[in-house]
PDB file of C-alpha atoms in Angstrom:
ATOM      1  CA  UNK A   1     164.389 121.204 128.553  1.00  0.00           C
ATOM      2  CA  UNK A   2     166.408 118.990 127.137  1.00  0.00           C
ATOM      3  CA  UNK A   3     169.270 120.484 127.607  1.00  0.00           C
ATOM      4  CA  UNK A   4     169.146 120.370 131.290  1.00  0.00           C
ATOM      5  CA  UNK A   5     170.527 116.499 133.258  1.00  0.00           C
ATOM      6  CA  UNK A   6     168.331 114.260 134.281  1.00  0.00           C
ATOM      7  CA  UNK A   7     167.279 114.052 137.538  1.00  0.00           C
ATOM      8  CA  UNK A   8     164.911 111.468 139.535  1.00  0.00           C
ATOM      9  CA  UNK A   9     161.685 113.027 140.389  1.00  0.00           C
ATOM     10  CA  UNK A  10     159.637 111.974 143.496  1.00  0.00           C
ATOM     11  CA  UNK A  11     156.174 111.360 143.443  1.00  0.00           C
ATOM     12  CA  UNK A  12     155.291 111.727 147.079  1.00  0.00           C
ATOM     13  CA  UNK A  13     157.090 112.033 150.053  1.00  0.00           C
ATOM     14  CA  UNK A  14     156.006 110.883 153.839  1.00  0.00           C
ATOM     15  CA  UNK A  15     154.968 114.822 154.587  1.00  0.00           C
ATOM     16  CA  UNK A  16     152.816 115.248 151.327  1.00  0.00           C
ATOM     17  CA  UNK A  17     151.225 111.575 152.350  1.00  0.00           C
ATOM     18  CA  UNK A  18     150.471 113.078 156.005  1.00  0.00           C
ATOM     19  CA  UNK A  19     149.164 116.206 154.705  1.00  0.00           C
ATOM     20  CA  UNK A  20     146.709 114.206 152.492  1.00  0.00           C
ATOM     21  CA  UNK A  21     145.692 111.904 155.281  1.00  0.00           C
ATOM     22  CA  UNK A  22     144.712 114.820 157.393  1.00  0.00           C
ATOM     23  CA  UNK A  23     142.661 116.635 154.660  1.00  0.00           C
ATOM     24  CA  UNK A  24     140.582 113.188 154.033  1.00  0.00           C
ATOM     25  CA  UNK A  25     139.879 113.266 157.827  1.00  0.00           C
ATOM     26  CA  UNK A  26     138.451 117.171 157.671  1.00  0.00           C
ATOM     27  CA  UNK A  27     134.751 117.690 157.610  1.00  0.00           C
ATOM     28  CA  UNK A  28     132.706 118.245 154.383  1.00  0.00           C
ATOM     29  CA  UNK A  29     132.564 121.995 153.202  1.00  0.00           C
ATOM     30  CA  UNK A  30     129.996 123.942 154.269  1.00  0.00           C
ATOM     31  CA  UNK A  31     126.807 124.922 152.140  1.00  0.00           C
ATOM     32  CA  UNK A  32     127.690 127.712 150.074  1.00  0.00           C
ATOM     33  CA  UNK A  33     125.529 130.927 151.546  1.00  0.00           C
ATOM     34  CA  UNK A  34     122.427 131.261 149.316  1.00  0.00           C
ATOM     35  CA  UNK A  35     122.027 134.942 147.655  1.00  0.00           C
ATOM     36  CA  UNK A  36     121.079 137.907 149.424  1.00  0.00           C
ATOM     37  CA  UNK A  37     117.114 138.570 149.340  1.00  0.00           C
ATOM     38  CA  UNK A  38     115.426 141.521 149.630  1.00  0.00           C
ATOM     39  CA  UNK A  39     112.145 142.076 150.662  1.00  0.00           C
ATOM     40  CA  UNK A  40     109.547 141.394 147.776  1.00  0.00           C
ATOM     41  CA  UNK A  41     109.065 144.173 145.509  1.00  0.00           C
ATOM     42  CA  UNK A  42     105.321 144.531 143.178  1.00  0.00           C
ATOM     43  CA  UNK A  43     104.687 141.361 141.499  1.00  0.00           C
ATOM     44  CA  UNK A  44     106.545 141.139 138.581  1.00  0.00           C
ATOM     45  CA  UNK A  45     105.792 139.130 134.903  1.00  0.00           C
ATOM     46  CA  UNK A  46     107.292 135.872 133.690  1.00  0.00           C
ATOM     47  CA  UNK A  47     106.534 134.254 136.974  1.00  0.00           C
ATOM     48  CA  UNK A  48     109.529 136.191 139.041  1.00  0.00           C
ATOM     49  CA  UNK A  49     107.530 136.343 142.292  1.00  0.00           C
ATOM     50  CA  UNK A  50     108.030 140.132 143.265  1.00  0.00           C
ATOM     51  CA  UNK A  51     111.496 138.800 145.040  1.00  0.00           C
ATOM     52  CA  UNK A  52     114.902 140.757 143.629  1.00  0.00           C
ATOM     53  CA  UNK A  53     118.477 140.222 144.350  1.00  0.00           C
ATOM     54  CA  UNK A  54     120.985 143.242 144.457  1.00  0.00           C
ATOM     55  CA  UNK A  55     123.957 143.670 142.111  1.00  0.00           C
ATOM     56  CA  UNK A  56     126.752 146.049 142.331  1.00  0.00           C
ATOM     57  CA  UNK A  57     129.137 147.276 139.502  1.00  0.00           C
ATOM     58  CA  UNK A  58     132.836 146.582 140.133  1.00  0.00           C
ATOM     59  CA  UNK A  59     134.667 149.011 137.724  1.00  0.00           C
ATOM     60  CA  UNK A  60     131.883 151.510 137.861  1.00  0.00           C
ATOM     61  CA  UNK A  61     130.267 153.592 141.003  1.00  0.00           C
ATOM     62  CA  UNK A  62     125.866 151.664 140.182  1.00  0.00           C
ATOM     63  CA  UNK A  63     124.395 149.098 141.734  1.00  0.00           C
ATOM     64  CA  UNK A  64     121.153 147.769 141.392  1.00  0.00           C
ATOM     65  CA  UNK A  65     117.967 145.239 141.704  1.00  0.00           C
ATOM     66  CA  UNK A  66     117.033 142.323 139.335  1.00  0.00           C
ATOM     67  CA  UNK A  67     114.239 139.573 139.921  1.00  0.00           C
ATOM     68  CA  UNK A  68     115.772 136.584 141.874  1.00  0.00           C
ATOM     69  CA  UNK A  69     114.955 134.218 138.923  1.00  0.00           C
ATOM     70  CA  UNK A  70     117.187 136.047 136.520  1.00  0.00           C
ATOM     71  CA  UNK A  71     120.888 135.954 136.042  1.00  0.00           C
ATOM     72  CA  UNK A  72     123.717 138.430 135.661  1.00  0.00           C
ATOM     73  CA  UNK A  73     126.969 137.806 133.379  1.00  0.00           C
ATOM     74  CA  UNK A  74     129.422 140.177 132.065  1.00  0.00           C
ATOM     75  CA  UNK A  75     130.383 139.791 128.358  1.00  0.00           C
ATOM     76  CA  UNK A  76     133.755 139.980 127.085  1.00  0.00           C
ATOM     77  CA  UNK A  77     133.272 143.833 126.016  1.00  0.00           C
ATOM     78  CA  UNK A  78     132.256 144.296 129.587  1.00  0.00           C
ATOM     79  CA  UNK A  79     128.728 144.430 129.021  1.00  0.00           C
ATOM     80  CA  UNK A  80     126.234 143.734 131.761  1.00  0.00           C
ATOM     81  CA  UNK A  81     123.786 141.148 130.903  1.00  0.00           C
ATOM     82  CA  UNK A  82     120.776 140.412 132.849  1.00  0.00           C
ATOM     83  CA  UNK A  83     117.950 137.194 131.493  1.00  0.00           C
ATOM     84  CA  UNK A  84     115.417 134.800 132.794  1.00  0.00           C
ATOM     85  CA  UNK A  85     116.430 131.485 133.176  1.00  0.00           C
ATOM     86  CA  UNK A  86     117.626 129.456 130.111  1.00  0.00           C
ATOM     87  CA  UNK A  87     115.190 127.225 128.485  1.00  0.00           C
ATOM     88  CA  UNK A  88     112.182 129.874 129.184  1.00  0.00           C
ATOM     89  CA  UNK A  89     110.292 132.328 127.455  1.00  0.00           C
ATOM     90  CA  UNK A  90     112.129 135.054 130.031  1.00  0.00           C
ATOM     91  CA  UNK A  91     115.383 134.388 128.609  1.00  0.00           C
ATOM     92  CA  UNK A  92     114.867 135.295 125.509  1.00  0.00           C
ATOM     93  CA  UNK A  93     113.505 139.129 127.338  1.00  0.00           C
ATOM     94  CA  UNK A  94     117.708 140.555 126.908  1.00  0.00           C
ATOM     95  CA  UNK A  95     118.132 143.391 129.291  1.00  0.00           C
ATOM     96  CA  UNK A  96     121.934 144.808 129.119  1.00  0.00           C
ATOM     97  CA  UNK A  97     123.653 147.195 131.232  1.00  0.00           C
ATOM     98  CA  UNK A  98     126.251 148.911 129.248  1.00  0.00           C
ATOM     99  CA  UNK A  99     128.823 151.730 130.967  1.00  0.00           C
ATOM    100  CA  UNK A 100     130.909 154.676 128.331  1.00  0.00           C
ATOM    101  CA  UNK A 101     134.134 156.316 130.312  1.00  0.00           C
ATOM    102  CA  UNK A 102     133.932 159.705 129.527  1.00  0.00           C
ATOM    103  CA  UNK A 103     137.432 159.996 128.716  1.00  0.00           C
ATOM    104  CA  UNK A 104     137.115 157.400 125.702  1.00  0.00           C
ATOM    105  CA  UNK A 105     134.054 159.699 123.777  1.00  0.00           C
ATOM    106  CA  UNK A 106     136.168 162.692 124.221  1.00  0.00           C
ATOM    107  CA  UNK A 107     133.906 165.280 125.613  1.00  0.00           C
ATOM    108  CA  UNK A 108     130.708 164.033 123.951  1.00  0.00           C
ATOM    109  CA  UNK A 109     127.310 165.070 125.319  1.00  0.00           C
ATOM    110  CA  UNK A 110     124.974 162.204 126.230  1.00  0.00           C
ATOM    111  CA  UNK A 111     122.753 163.361 123.168  1.00  0.00           C
ATOM    112  CA  UNK A 112     125.476 162.281 121.232  1.00  0.00           C
ATOM    113  CA  UNK A 113     126.115 159.223 122.815  1.00  0.00           C
ATOM    114  CA  UNK A 114     122.552 158.590 121.978  1.00  0.00           C
ATOM    115  CA  UNK A 115     122.907 159.677 118.673  1.00  0.00           C
ATOM    116  CA  UNK A 116     125.481 156.617 118.025  1.00  0.00           C
ATOM    117  CA  UNK A 117     123.366 154.014 119.797  1.00  0.00           C
ATOM    118  CA  UNK A 118     120.360 154.837 117.440  1.00  0.00           C
ATOM    119  CA  UNK A 119     123.133 154.773 114.387  1.00  0.00           C
ATOM    120  CA  UNK A 120     123.900 151.183 115.802  1.00  0.00           C
ATOM    121  CA  UNK A 121     120.336 150.069 115.806  1.00  0.00           C
ATOM    122  CA  UNK A 122     120.028 151.328 112.487  1.00  0.00           C
ATOM    123  CA  UNK A 123     122.559 149.340 111.161  1.00  0.00           C
ATOM    124  CA  UNK A 124     120.378 145.779 112.181  1.00  0.00           C
ATOM    125  CA  UNK A 125     118.346 143.930 109.197  1.00  0.00           C
ATOM    126  CA  UNK A 126     114.969 145.978 108.549  1.00  0.00           C
ATOM    127  CA  UNK A 127     115.719 148.286 111.122  1.00  0.00           C
ATOM    128  CA  UNK A 128     113.091 151.469 112.209  1.00  0.00           C
ATOM    129  CA  UNK A 129     114.119 153.484 114.575  1.00  0.00           C
ATOM    130  CA  UNK A 130     112.886 156.856 116.318  1.00  0.00           C
ATOM    131  CA  UNK A 131     114.544 159.010 117.170  1.00  0.00           C
ATOM    132  CA  UNK A 132     116.037 160.063 120.662  1.00  0.00           C
ATOM    133  CA  UNK A 133     114.088 161.193 122.799  1.00  0.00           C
ATOM    134  CA  UNK A 134     115.065 163.478 125.633  1.00  0.00           C
ATOM    135  CA  UNK A 135     113.494 162.418 129.059  1.00  0.00           C
ATOM    136  CA  UNK A 136     115.080 163.316 132.808  1.00  0.00           C
ATOM    137  CA  UNK A 137     116.021 160.823 134.601  1.00  0.00           C
ATOM    138  CA  UNK A 138     116.325 161.454 138.449  1.00  0.00           C
ATOM    139  CA  UNK A 139     116.949 165.383 137.376  1.00  0.00           C
ATOM    140  CA  UNK A 140     119.960 163.999 135.167  1.00  0.00           C
ATOM    141  CA  UNK A 141     119.691 164.069 131.495  1.00  0.00           C
ATOM    142  CA  UNK A 142     118.738 160.928 129.014  1.00  0.00           C
ATOM    143  CA  UNK A 143     117.660 159.920 126.027  1.00  0.00           C
ATOM    144  CA  UNK A 144     115.272 156.950 125.233  1.00  0.00           C
ATOM    145  CA  UNK A 145     115.794 155.102 121.898  1.00  0.00           C
ATOM    146  CA  UNK A 146     113.014 152.693 120.458  1.00  0.00           C
ATOM    147  CA  UNK A 147     113.411 150.572 117.464  1.00  0.00           C
ATOM    148  CA  UNK A 148     111.738 147.544 115.598  1.00  0.00           C
ATOM    149  CA  UNK A 149     114.576 144.986 113.371  1.00  0.00           C
ATOM    150  CA  UNK A 150     114.680 141.125 112.244  1.00  0.00           C
ATOM    151  CA  UNK A 151     116.069 139.589 114.886  1.00  0.00           C
ATOM    152  CA  UNK A 152     118.219 135.882 114.166  1.00  0.00           C
ATOM    153  CA  UNK A 153     117.595 132.832 116.234  1.00  0.00           C
ATOM    154  CA  UNK A 154     117.059 128.900 116.518  1.00  0.00           C
ATOM    155  CA  UNK A 155     113.552 129.557 115.073  1.00  0.00           C
ATOM    156  CA  UNK A 156     114.828 131.388 112.578  1.00  0.00           C
ATOM    157  CA  UNK A 157     113.860 135.579 111.778  1.00  0.00           C
ATOM    158  CA  UNK A 158     111.636 137.155 114.323  1.00  0.00           C
ATOM    159  CA  UNK A 159     110.783 140.719 114.492  1.00  0.00           C
ATOM    160  CA  UNK A 160     112.050 142.097 117.715  1.00  0.00           C
ATOM    161  CA  UNK A 161     111.576 145.199 119.777  1.00  0.00           C
ATOM    162  CA  UNK A 162     113.964 147.276 121.728  1.00  0.00           C
ATOM    163  CA  UNK A 163     114.718 149.822 123.763  1.00  0.00           C
ATOM    164  CA  UNK A 164     118.092 151.832 125.269  1.00  0.00           C
ATOM    165  CA  UNK A 165     118.192 154.792 127.609  1.00  0.00           C
ATOM    166  CA  UNK A 166     121.578 156.610 127.700  1.00  0.00           C
ATOM    167  CA  UNK A 167     122.125 158.320 131.033  1.00  0.00           C
ATOM    168  CA  UNK A 168     124.007 161.243 131.984  1.00  0.00           C
ATOM    169  CA  UNK A 169     126.365 160.509 135.385  1.00  0.00           C
ATOM    170  CA  UNK A 170     129.619 162.350 136.460  1.00  0.00           C
ATOM    171  CA  UNK A 171     131.995 160.401 134.590  1.00  0.00           C
ATOM    172  CA  UNK A 172     130.181 157.552 132.869  1.00  0.00           C
ATOM    173  CA  UNK A 173     127.284 157.160 130.321  1.00  0.00           C
ATOM    174  CA  UNK A 174     125.018 154.765 130.931  1.00  0.00           C
ATOM    175  CA  UNK A 175     122.993 152.506 128.166  1.00  0.00           C
ATOM    176  CA  UNK A 176     120.435 150.126 129.544  1.00  0.00           C
ATOM    177  CA  UNK A 177     118.809 148.400 127.426  1.00  0.00           C
ATOM    178  CA  UNK A 178     115.420 145.933 126.607  1.00  0.00           C
ATOM    179  CA  UNK A 179     114.807 143.941 123.444  1.00  0.00           C
ATOM    180  CA  UNK A 180     112.279 140.688 122.902  1.00  0.00           C
ATOM    181  CA  UNK A 181     111.079 139.190 120.586  1.00  0.00           C
ATOM    182  CA  UNK A 182     107.751 141.005 119.418  1.00  0.00           C
ATOM    183  CA  UNK A 183     104.905 138.845 120.632  1.00  0.00           C
ATOM    184  CA  UNK A 184     106.070 139.359 124.545  1.00  0.00           C
ATOM    185  CA  UNK A 185     107.818 142.123 124.260  1.00  0.00           C
ATOM    186  CA  UNK A 186     105.281 143.993 126.826  1.00  0.00           C
ATOM    187  CA  UNK A 187     105.231 140.908 129.163  1.00  0.00           C
ATOM    188  CA  UNK A 188     108.635 141.751 130.512  1.00  0.00           C
ATOM    189  CA  UNK A 189     108.771 145.211 129.581  1.00  0.00           C
ATOM    190  CA  UNK A 190     107.536 145.372 133.248  1.00  0.00           C
ATOM    191  CA  UNK A 191     110.878 143.446 134.887  1.00  0.00           C
ATOM    192  CA  UNK A 192     112.849 145.985 132.643  1.00  0.00           C
ATOM    193  CA  UNK A 193     110.913 148.992 134.236  1.00  0.00           C
ATOM    194  CA  UNK A 194     111.875 147.524 137.189  1.00  0.00           C
ATOM    195  CA  UNK A 195     115.463 147.014 136.752  1.00  0.00           C
ATOM    196  CA  UNK A 196     115.626 150.788 136.200  1.00  0.00           C
ATOM    197  CA  UNK A 197     114.050 152.187 138.843  1.00  0.00           C
ATOM    198  CA  UNK A 198     116.196 150.723 140.752  1.00  0.00           C
ATOM    199  CA  UNK A 199     119.779 151.580 139.292  1.00  0.00           C
ATOM    200  CA  UNK A 200     120.946 154.148 141.499  1.00  0.00           C
ATOM    201  CA  UNK A 201     125.071 155.796 141.077  1.00  0.00           C
ATOM    202  CA  UNK A 202     126.693 154.866 144.513  1.00  0.00           C
ATOM    203  CA  UNK A 203     129.627 157.539 143.659  1.00  0.00           C
ATOM    204  CA  UNK A 204     129.712 161.252 144.880  1.00  0.00           C
TER     205      UNK A 204
END
């Protein structure tokens, strides 16, 4: 840049000024459309009122529903996190959805992926992890892994409970997890179950 010749820079022009005047004359933008809300489902716990909103996954053929009062965000690793409103008790009850492309795990079976999840949970402080338990999920093989461990929070270390279900799909393994402080794990377990029941494969 220092080697470039000096040039006077124009800060405006008659054409630019005309555009700005036209923009000022435009009406205000419309109000944003609310998120679509489906018909009420069975009443959930935690004050969610039973209303749900749909979600889809942008890089995998899956969709589902979450409580209308919960939010969804994507982490840097690609995991989808569903959580209650910040500042409420429900915010500490977290549901996570992770997708593992089968091409990334070189022919591993769903049981092997479940064992990997169990070993990862076993690394947590004071962890107690049950052996993966086989179950059928809409005719597909799945494994449930339950665990307890010590979780670090802004209020110190507290006991937490965790459950993950590893599901087998044509090109992906899907891992749906729920974890919350022991004190109210059962209170939001129904929300996790509803999210799991709405989870569907949209591919062929």
